[in-house]
Amino acid sequence: MFEILDQYQVNELHVRNDAVSGLKAIIAIHNTHFGPALGGCRFIQYNNDQDAMNDAIRLARGMSYKAALAGVNQGGGKAVIMKPDGYYDAKLLFSEFGRFVESLQGRYITAIDSGTTAKEMDIIQQHTSYVTSTSDTENPSIYTAKGVFEGIKASVKHKLNRDDLQGLRIAIQGVGNVGTALGHMLDKAGAYVIVSDICQANIDTAMSEFASEVVAPDDIYHTPCAVFSPCGLSNVINKETIEKLGCMIIAGSANVQLENHLLGRSLHEKGILYAPDYVINAGGLIYASSDYQNHSKTVAMDKVSNIYYTLSEIFEQSKLTNTASSYIADELARSKLYGAINQAA
Ligand code: NAD
């Protein structure tokens, strides 16, 4: 346990095991230097508790890096709840989770993630105020999509030296919450939008509202396009798919797009511009943080728009030093985080 905590420089790991509700939950707090740790609560099935713990630790660091580069005053944290195999009472389970969050006295603020929705956040809210994304807040996906849209514009400017998206082929993998909102923005900007999804209803909506073409899920990788925008799954860039890519730019909302960090360098060597996932998809975090702190929507939108400039800076550094953009983003996040911590020490 301490080996992986050291590796990811995670400061705190909290565990709650409750026999009555069946709650088995882990909260990892990477650090709270810039403010309370803010990060989603994942509710999925895990093969074992080691996998659940590793997920919480890895994701908590990701949230710290995301917050540092998005300029929000939050630390990084993440919660995972191991989804029971059989029957469970959601009200009991999430109530107990709410009490668990409350017991940390504000060092961790929870939010939605895979497997949780505003409905679960509403239950949690009955037991703690350290919660965002309840049903009385906006859907953060629209802010995430806006950030990805800005990121695509920054990528196109850097790679193709163009200020507009008119006629550009942009392929979106996954037209769920974020992919659909993004598709509308791209269509409005004049792009030729290609989509793929495993859900026919989502494809139908996309085709009737903004998309010009649909391709099969496996064909999206080799579809010739300027931008490939992963907005569905994790680990989509792996040793198989990297050989097929038909794009010049990868810029999408999906979390953990690279199966391993070395693939960042492979993309760089292939001349494919990669917009690091946790930089381009920070819009949802920016909104959640801003909403929690009662800032205006304008403040949130300004920060989301800044994703354009943060990515442009990363791309410039990447070009100047001939280093993968994903490595530059990690270095920049660490220097913001640990530079500030060292200064305070
Ligand atoms: P979602 O569940 O609403 O949409 C995902 C879509 O991907 C669905 O339509 C699903 O059918 C599709 N999909 C699944 N497998 C696929 C496959 N093999 N090929 C093509 N499509 C497939 O999720 P979302 O909220 O839109 O989030 C999308 C991604 O962005 C996720 O990785 C999420 O973690 C990440 N993200 C989302 C937010 C947010 O604000 N929602 C913020 C940051 C990161």
Coordinates of C-alpha atoms and ligand atoms in Angstrom, one line a residue:
M1 CA 0.0 0.0 0.0
F2 CA 2.7 2.5 1.0
E3 CA 4.7 1.8 -2.2
I4 CA 1.8 2.9 -4.4
L5 CA 1.0 5.8 -2.1
D6 CA 4.7 6.9 -2.4
Q7 CA 4.7 6.4 -6.2
Y8 CA 1.7 8.6 -6.7
Q9 CA 2.6 10.9 -3.8
V10 CA -0.9 10.5 -2.3
N11 CA -1.0 11.9 1.3
E12 CA -4.1 10.2 2.7
L13 CA -6.1 7.1 2.2
H14 CA -9.4 6.6 4.1
V15 CA -11.4 3.4 4.2
R16 CA -15.0 2.7 5.3
N17 CA -16.4 -0.8 5.7
D18 CA -20.0 -0.9 6.9
A19 CA -21.8 -4.2 7.4
V20 CA -25.3 -2.8 7.6
S21 CA -25.4 -0.9 4.3
G22 CA -22.7 -3.1 2.6
L23 CA -20.6 0.0 1.9
K24 CA -17.0 -0.7 1.0
A25 CA -15.5 2.7 0.1
I26 CA -12.1 4.2 -0.3
I27 CA -11.3 7.9 -0.4
A28 CA -7.8 8.9 -1.6
I29 CA -6.6 12.5 -1.1
H30 CA -3.6 13.4 -3.1
N31 CA -3.0 16.7 -1.4
T32 CA -5.0 19.8 -0.2
H33 CA -2.4 22.5 -0.8
F34 CA -4.5 24.6 -3.1
G35 CA -7.8 23.8 -1.3
P36 CA -10.0 20.9 -0.3
A37 CA -9.7 17.9 -2.5
L38 CA -12.5 17.7 -5.1
G39 CA -13.1 14.6 -7.2
G40 CA -15.9 12.3 -8.3
C41 CA -17.2 9.2 -6.6
R42 CA -16.9 6.1 -8.8
F43 CA -19.4 3.3 -8.1
I44 CA -18.4 0.3 -10.2
Q45 CA -17.6 -3.4 -9.7
Y46 CA -14.0 -4.2 -9.0
N47 CA -12.3 -7.6 -9.1
N48 CA -10.7 -7.0 -5.7
D49 CA -10.0 -4.3 -3.1
Q50 CA -6.5 -3.8 -4.4
D51 CA -7.9 -2.7 -7.8
A52 CA -10.3 -0.4 -6.1
M53 CA -7.5 1.2 -4.0
N54 CA -5.2 1.6 -7.0
D55 CA -8.0 3.2 -9.0
A56 CA -8.7 5.7 -6.2
I57 CA -5.0 6.6 -5.8
R58 CA -4.3 7.0 -9.5
L59 CA -7.4 9.1 -10.1
A60 CA -6.8 11.3 -7.0
R61 CA -3.4 12.3 -8.5
G62 CA -5.0 13.0 -11.8
M63 CA -7.5 15.3 -10.1
S64 CA -4.6 17.3 -8.5
Y65 CA -2.9 17.7 -11.8
K66 CA -6.2 18.7 -13.5
A67 CA -6.9 21.3 -10.8
A68 CA -3.4 22.7 -10.9
L69 CA -3.5 23.3 -14.6
A70 CA -7.1 24.5 -14.7
G71 CA -6.2 27.2 -12.0
V72 CA -8.9 26.1 -9.6
N73 CA -8.3 26.3 -5.8
Q74 CA -8.9 22.7 -5.1
G75 CA -6.7 19.7 -4.2
G76 CA -7.1 16.3 -5.9
G77 CA -9.1 13.5 -4.4
K78 CA -11.2 10.6 -5.5
A79 CA -13.7 8.2 -4.0
V80 CA -14.4 4.7 -5.1
I81 CA -17.3 2.5 -3.8
M82 CA -17.1 -1.2 -4.6
K83 CA -20.4 -2.0 -6.2
P84 CA -21.9 -5.0 -4.4
D85 CA -22.5 -8.1 -6.6
G86 CA -26.0 -8.7 -5.4
Y87 CA -28.8 -6.7 -3.9
Y88 CA -28.1 -3.4 -2.1
D89 CA -30.2 -0.6 -0.8
A90 CA -28.9 2.5 -2.6
K91 CA -30.4 4.9 0.1
L92 CA -28.6 3.1 2.9
L93 CA -25.4 2.7 1.0
F94 CA -25.1 6.3 -0.2
S95 CA -26.3 7.7 3.2
E96 CA -23.4 5.9 4.8
F97 CA -21.0 7.2 2.2
G98 CA -22.3 10.7 3.0
R99 CA -21.5 10.2 6.6
F100 CA -18.0 8.9 5.6
V101 CA -17.4 12.1 3.5
E102 CA -18.7 14.2 6.5
S103 CA -16.2 12.5 8.8
L104 CA -13.3 14.0 6.8
Q105 CA -14.6 17.5 7.8
G106 CA -14.3 19.1 4.4
R107 CA -10.9 17.9 3.3
Y108 CA -12.6 16.0 0.5
I109 CA -15.7 17.1 -1.6
T110 CA -17.4 14.5 -3.6
A111 CA -19.1 14.7 -7.1
I112 CA -20.5 12.4 -9.8
D113 CA -18.3 10.0 -11.7
S114 CA -18.8 6.6 -13.5
G115 CA -21.8 4.9 -11.9
T116 CA -23.1 7.9 -9.9
T117 CA -25.6 10.6 -10.9
A118 CA -27.3 13.6 -9.3
K119 CA -29.7 11.2 -7.6
E120 CA -27.0 9.6 -5.5
M121 CA -25.5 13.1 -4.8
D122 CA -28.9 14.1 -3.4
I123 CA -28.8 11.2 -1.0
I124 CA -25.3 12.1 0.1
Q125 CA -26.3 15.7 0.6
Q126 CA -28.7 14.7 3.3
H127 CA -25.6 13.7 5.4
T128 CA -22.9 16.2 4.4
S129 CA -22.5 19.6 2.7
Y130 CA -19.2 18.5 1.1
V131 CA -20.9 17.4 -2.1
T132 CA -21.4 18.9 -5.6
S133 CA -23.3 17.9 -8.8
T134 CA -26.6 17.5 -6.9
S135 CA -29.9 17.8 -8.9
D136 CA -30.1 21.6 -8.2
T137 CA -26.9 22.2 -10.1
E138 CA -26.3 22.3 -13.9
N139 CA -25.0 19.2 -15.8
P140 CA -21.2 19.8 -15.9
S141 CA -20.9 18.0 -19.2
I142 CA -21.7 21.2 -21.1
Y143 CA -18.7 22.9 -19.5
T144 CA -16.6 19.9 -20.3
A145 CA -17.7 20.0 -23.9
K146 CA -16.9 23.7 -24.1
G147 CA -13.4 23.0 -22.8
V148 CA -12.9 20.3 -25.4
F149 CA -14.2 22.7 -28.1
E150 CA -11.6 25.3 -27.0
G151 CA -8.9 22.5 -26.9
I152 CA -9.8 21.4 -30.4
K153 CA -9.4 25.0 -31.6
A154 CA -6.0 25.3 -29.9
S155 CA -4.9 22.0 -31.4
V156 CA -6.0 23.0 -34.9
K157 CA -4.3 26.4 -34.6
H158 CA -1.0 24.7 -33.5
K159 CA -1.0 21.8 -36.0
L160 CA -2.7 23.3 -39.0
N161 CA -2.2 27.0 -38.3
R162 CA -6.0 27.6 -38.8
D163 CA -8.3 29.8 -36.7
D164 CA -11.5 28.2 -37.9
L165 CA -12.9 24.6 -38.1
Q166 CA -14.8 25.2 -41.4
G167 CA -15.1 21.9 -43.3
L168 CA -12.6 20.0 -41.0
R169 CA -13.3 16.3 -40.6
I170 CA -13.7 15.7 -36.8
A171 CA -14.5 12.2 -35.6
I172 CA -16.2 11.8 -32.2
Q173 CA -16.0 8.5 -30.4
G174 CA -19.0 8.3 -28.1
V175 CA -21.9 10.7 -28.4
G176 CA -23.2 10.6 -24.8
N177 CA -23.4 13.7 -22.5
V178 CA -20.1 15.4 -23.6
G179 CA -19.9 14.0 -27.2
T180 CA -23.4 15.3 -28.1
A181 CA -22.8 18.8 -26.6
L182 CA -19.5 18.9 -28.4
G183 CA -21.0 17.7 -31.7
H184 CA -23.5 20.6 -31.6
M185 CA -20.6 23.2 -31.1
L186 CA -18.5 21.7 -33.9
D187 CA -21.4 21.6 -36.3
K188 CA -22.2 25.2 -35.6
A189 CA -18.5 26.0 -36.2
G190 CA -18.8 24.5 -39.7
A191 CA -16.9 21.2 -39.1
Y192 CA -17.9 17.9 -40.8
V193 CA -18.8 15.8 -37.8
I194 CA -18.3 12.0 -37.9
V195 CA -19.6 9.9 -35.0
S196 CA -19.4 6.4 -33.7
D197 CA -21.2 4.9 -30.7
I198 CA -22.3 1.5 -29.5
C199 CA -25.7 2.9 -28.6
Q200 CA -28.0 3.2 -31.6
A201 CA -30.3 5.8 -29.9
N202 CA -27.4 8.1 -29.4
I203 CA -26.3 7.7 -33.0
D204 CA -29.8 8.5 -34.2
T205 CA -29.9 11.7 -32.1
A206 CA -26.4 12.7 -33.4
M207 CA -27.4 12.1 -37.1
S208 CA -30.6 14.0 -36.8
E209 CA -29.1 16.9 -34.9
F210 CA -25.5 17.6 -35.9
A211 CA -23.5 14.6 -37.5
S212 CA -22.8 14.2 -41.2
E213 CA -21.5 10.6 -41.1
V214 CA -21.5 7.6 -38.9
V215 CA -18.9 4.9 -38.7
A216 CA -18.7 1.5 -36.9
P217 CA -17.0 1.6 -33.5
D218 CA -13.9 -0.2 -34.7
D219 CA -13.6 2.0 -37.8
I220 CA -13.3 5.3 -36.0
Y221 CA -9.6 4.8 -35.4
H222 CA -8.6 4.6 -39.1
T223 CA -11.2 7.1 -40.4
P224 CA -9.2 9.8 -42.1
C225 CA -9.8 13.0 -40.2
A226 CA -8.1 16.1 -38.8
V227 CA -9.2 15.5 -35.3
F228 CA -10.1 12.3 -33.5
S229 CA -12.1 13.2 -30.3
P230 CA -12.4 10.3 -27.8
C231 CA -15.4 11.0 -25.7
G232 CA -16.4 7.6 -24.5
L233 CA -13.9 5.1 -23.2
S234 CA -10.6 5.0 -21.3
N235 CA -7.4 3.5 -22.8
V236 CA -8.5 4.1 -26.4
I237 CA -4.9 4.8 -27.4
N238 CA -3.1 1.5 -27.0
K239 CA -0.6 -0.6 -28.9
E240 CA -3.3 -1.9 -31.4
T241 CA -5.1 1.4 -32.1
I242 CA -2.0 3.6 -32.4
E243 CA -1.0 1.7 -35.5
K244 CA -4.4 2.4 -37.2
L245 CA -4.9 6.1 -36.5
G246 CA -6.0 8.2 -39.4
C247 CA -6.0 11.5 -37.6
M248 CA -3.5 14.4 -37.2
I249 CA -4.8 15.5 -33.7
I250 CA -6.3 13.7 -30.7
A251 CA -8.4 15.9 -28.6
G252 CA -11.4 14.6 -26.6
S253 CA -12.9 14.4 -23.2
A254 CA -12.3 10.7 -22.2
N255 CA -10.3 10.2 -19.0
V256 CA -7.1 8.2 -19.2
Q257 CA -6.9 8.0 -23.0
L258 CA -3.4 6.6 -23.1
E259 CA -3.1 3.0 -22.0
N260 CA 0.4 3.8 -20.7
H261 CA 2.4 6.9 -20.6
L262 CA 5.0 5.8 -23.2
L263 CA 2.3 6.0 -25.8
G264 CA 2.4 9.8 -25.4
R265 CA 5.9 9.7 -26.8
S266 CA 4.9 7.3 -29.6
L267 CA 2.2 9.8 -30.7
H268 CA 4.7 12.6 -30.6
E269 CA 7.2 10.6 -32.8
K270 CA 4.4 9.8 -35.2
G271 CA 3.6 13.5 -35.5
I272 CA 0.1 13.2 -34.1
L273 CA -0.7 16.1 -31.8
Y274 CA -2.1 14.9 -28.5
A275 CA -4.1 17.3 -26.2
P276 CA -3.5 15.7 -22.8
D277 CA -6.8 14.4 -21.4
Y278 CA -6.8 16.0 -18.0
V279 CA -6.0 19.4 -19.4
I280 CA -8.7 19.4 -22.1
N281 CA -11.4 17.8 -20.0
A282 CA -11.1 20.1 -17.0
G283 CA -14.4 22.0 -17.8
G284 CA -16.5 19.8 -15.5
L285 CA -14.1 20.3 -12.6
I286 CA -14.0 24.0 -13.2
Y287 CA -17.8 24.2 -13.1
A288 CA -18.1 22.0 -10.0
S289 CA -15.5 24.0 -8.1
S290 CA -17.0 27.3 -9.2
D291 CA -20.5 26.2 -8.3
Y292 CA -19.4 24.9 -4.9
Q293 CA -17.7 28.2 -4.1
N294 CA -20.7 30.2 -5.4
H295 CA -18.8 31.9 -8.1
S296 CA -20.7 33.2 -11.1
K297 CA -21.1 31.3 -14.4
T298 CA -18.9 33.9 -16.1
V299 CA -16.0 33.1 -13.8
A300 CA -16.4 29.4 -14.7
M301 CA -16.7 30.0 -18.4
D302 CA -13.6 32.3 -18.4
K303 CA -11.6 29.5 -16.8
V304 CA -13.0 27.0 -19.3
S305 CA -11.9 29.3 -22.2
N306 CA -8.4 29.4 -20.7
I307 CA -8.0 25.8 -21.6
Y308 CA -7.2 27.1 -25.1
Y309 CA -4.2 29.0 -23.8
T310 CA -3.0 26.3 -21.4
L311 CA -2.9 23.8 -24.2
S312 CA -1.3 26.3 -26.6
E313 CA 1.5 26.7 -24.0
I314 CA 1.9 23.0 -23.7
F315 CA 2.1 22.5 -27.4
E316 CA 4.7 25.3 -27.8
Q317 CA 6.9 23.7 -25.1
S318 CA 6.5 20.3 -26.7
K319 CA 7.6 21.7 -30.0
L320 CA 10.5 23.7 -28.6
T321 CA 11.9 20.8 -26.5
N322 CA 10.9 18.0 -28.9
T323 CA 9.1 16.3 -25.9
A324 CA 5.7 14.6 -25.9
S325 CA 2.8 17.0 -24.9
S326 CA 1.7 14.5 -22.3
Y327 CA 5.1 14.7 -20.6
I328 CA 5.1 18.5 -20.8
A329 CA 1.6 18.6 -19.1
D330 CA 2.8 16.4 -16.3
E331 CA 5.9 18.5 -15.7
L332 CA 3.9 21.7 -15.7
A333 CA 1.3 20.3 -13.3
R334 CA 4.1 19.1 -10.9
S335 CA 5.9 22.4 -11.1
K336 CA 2.7 24.3 -10.2
L337 CA 1.9 21.9 -7.4
Y338 CA 5.2 21.2 -5.8
G339 CA 6.7 24.7 -6.7
A340 CA 3.9 26.2 -4.6
I341 CA 4.3 23.6 -1.8
N342 CA 8.0 24.2 -1.7
Q343 CA 7.5 28.0 -1.6
A344 CA 5.1 27.6 1.2
A345 CA 7.5 25.4 3.2
Ligands
NAD1 P1 -21.6 9.1 -21.3 O1 -21.7 7.8 -20.6 O2 -22.7 10.1 -21.3 O3 -21.2 8.9 -22.8 C1 -20.3 7.9 -23.3 C2 -20.7 7.5 -24.6 O4 -19.7 6.6 -25.2 C3 -22.0 6.7 -24.6 O5 -22.9 7.2 -25.6 C4 -21.6 5.2 -24.9 O6 -22.6 4.5 -25.5 C5 -20.4 5.5 -25.8 N1 -19.5 4.3 -25.9 C6 -19.2 3.4 -25.0 N2 -18.4 2.5 -25.5 C7 -18.1 2.9 -26.8 C8 -17.4 2.3 -27.9 N3 -16.7 1.2 -27.8 N4 -17.3 3.0 -29.1 C9 -18.0 4.2 -29.2 N5 -18.8 4.7 -28.2 C10 -18.8 4.1 -27.1 O7 -20.3 9.8 -20.7 P2 -19.9 11.4 -20.7 O8 -20.3 12.0 -19.4 O9 -20.3 11.9 -22.0 O10 -18.3 11.3 -20.6 C11 -17.5 10.8 -21.7 C12 -16.1 10.7 -21.3 O11 -15.5 11.9 -20.8 C13 -15.8 9.7 -20.1 O12 -14.6 9.0 -20.3 C14 -15.8 10.6 -18.9 O13 -15.0 10.0 -17.9 C15 -15.1 11.8 -19.5 N6 -15.3 13.0 -18.8 C16 -16.6 13.4 -18.7 C17 -16.9 14.6 -18.0 C18 -18.3 15.2 -17.9 O14 -18.4 16.3 -17.5 N7 -19.3 14.4 -18.2 C19 -15.8 15.4 -17.4 C20 -14.5 14.9 -17.5 C21 -14.3 13.7 -18.2

